[in-house]
């Protein structure tokens, strides 16, 4: 069995996807990409992920809805969900946690901070 953590990156902004993918692969993680909410839901339906890095504002299905669906999916029970969003109001964060996020990071974030948080979340998820 492959024990390398599998991370799904969901963002409609190609530059963000590229830099996140680079960071995660450099850290040794397996990476899948979804460029919108629909692609994310399709991926979640097919593959169990260890962690999902999820944008909120996307053109079709928003991150909140993706998170709700992940939480309902039996094969994704242990999946950690980390929101990465420019939405930084208290109400946005609250909604993120209400739909089931494990962590909510606001953009811009430092890559070092992100990598530390990803590591923490994966450790918490594997217990």
C-alpha positions in Angstrom: 0.0 0.0 0.0 1.3 3.5 -0.8 1.8 5.4 2.4 2.8 8.6 0.8 0.1 11.1 1.6 -2.2 12.0 -1.3 -3.2 15.7 -1.5 -5.9 17.2 -3.7 -5.4 20.8 -4.7 -8.6 22.6 -5.6 -8.3 26.1 -7.0 -9.4 27.9 -10.2 -6.3 30.1 -10.2 -3.6 28.4 -12.3 -0.7 30.2 -10.7 -1.8 29.1 -7.2 -2.3 25.5 -8.4 1.1 25.5 -10.0 3.0 26.8 -6.9 1.0 24.6 -4.5 1.6 21.5 -6.7 5.4 22.3 -6.8 5.6 22.8 -3.0 3.6 19.6 -2.3 5.6 17.5 -4.7 8.9 18.9 -3.5 7.8 17.8 0.0 7.3 14.3 -1.3 3.5 14.2 -1.4 1.4 12.6 -4.2 -0.7 15.4 -5.8 -3.9 15.6 -7.7 -5.4 18.7 -9.2 -8.9 20.0 -9.5 -9.5 23.3 -11.3 -13.0 23.9 -10.0 -15.6 22.5 -7.6 -17.1 20.0 -10.1 -13.7 18.5 -10.8 -13.0 18.3 -7.1 -16.3 16.4 -6.4 -15.5 14.0 -9.3 -12.0 13.4 -7.8 -13.4 12.9 -4.3 -15.9 10.4 -5.7 -13.1 8.3 -7.2 -10.1 8.6 -4.9 -9.6 8.8 -1.1 -7.3 11.7 -0.2 -5.4 12.4 2.9 -5.7 16.1 2.6 -7.5 18.6 0.4 -6.3 22.2 -0.1 -9.5 23.9 -1.0 -10.2 27.4 -2.4 -13.6 28.8 -1.5 -14.4 31.2 -4.4 -14.8 29.2 -7.6 -17.0 29.7 -10.6 -19.2 26.6 -10.4 -19.4 24.7 -7.0 -17.8 26.7 -4.2 -15.4 25.4 -1.6 -18.0 25.3 1.1 -20.2 22.9 -0.9 -17.2 20.8 -1.9 -16.3 20.5 1.8 -19.9 19.5 2.7 -19.8 16.8 0.1 -16.4 15.5 1.3 -17.8 15.2 4.8 -20.7 13.2 3.6 -18.6 10.8 1.5 -17.8 7.5 3.4 -14.4 7.0 1.7 -13.3 10.5 2.7 -14.1 10.1 6.4 -10.4 10.7 7.5 -9.7 13.4 4.9 -8.3 16.6 6.3 -9.8 19.7 4.6 -7.8 23.0 4.7 -9.4 26.1 3.2 -7.1 28.5 1.5 -9.1 31.6 0.8 -8.8 35.4 0.4 -12.1 35.6 2.3 -10.9 36.6 5.7 -13.9 37.9 7.5 -14.9 36.2 10.8 -18.1 35.0 9.2 -16.2 33.4 6.4 -13.9 31.5 8.7 -16.9 30.5 10.9 -18.7 29.1 7.8 -15.6 27.2 6.8 -15.5 25.5 10.1 -19.2 24.9 10.2 -19.1 23.0 6.9 -16.4 20.8 8.3 -12.9 22.3 7.6 -10.1 21.2 9.8 -8.2 24.4 9.1 -8.8 27.8 7.5 -5.8 29.7 6.2 -6.3 33.2 4.6 -4.4 34.2 1.5 -1.7 35.4 1.3 0.0 32.9 3.5 3.7 32.0 3.7 4.7 28.8 2.1 6.6 27.8 5.2 3.5 28.3 7.3 1.5 26.3 4.8 3.9 23.4 4.8 4.0 23.3 8.6 0.2 23.2 8.7 -0.1 20.5 6.1 2.4 18.4 8.0 0.4 19.0 11.2 -2.9 18.1 9.6 -1.6 14.9 8.0 -0.1 13.9 11.4 -3.5 14.5 13.1 -5.4 12.7 10.3 -3.2 9.6 10.5 -3.9 9.0 14.3 
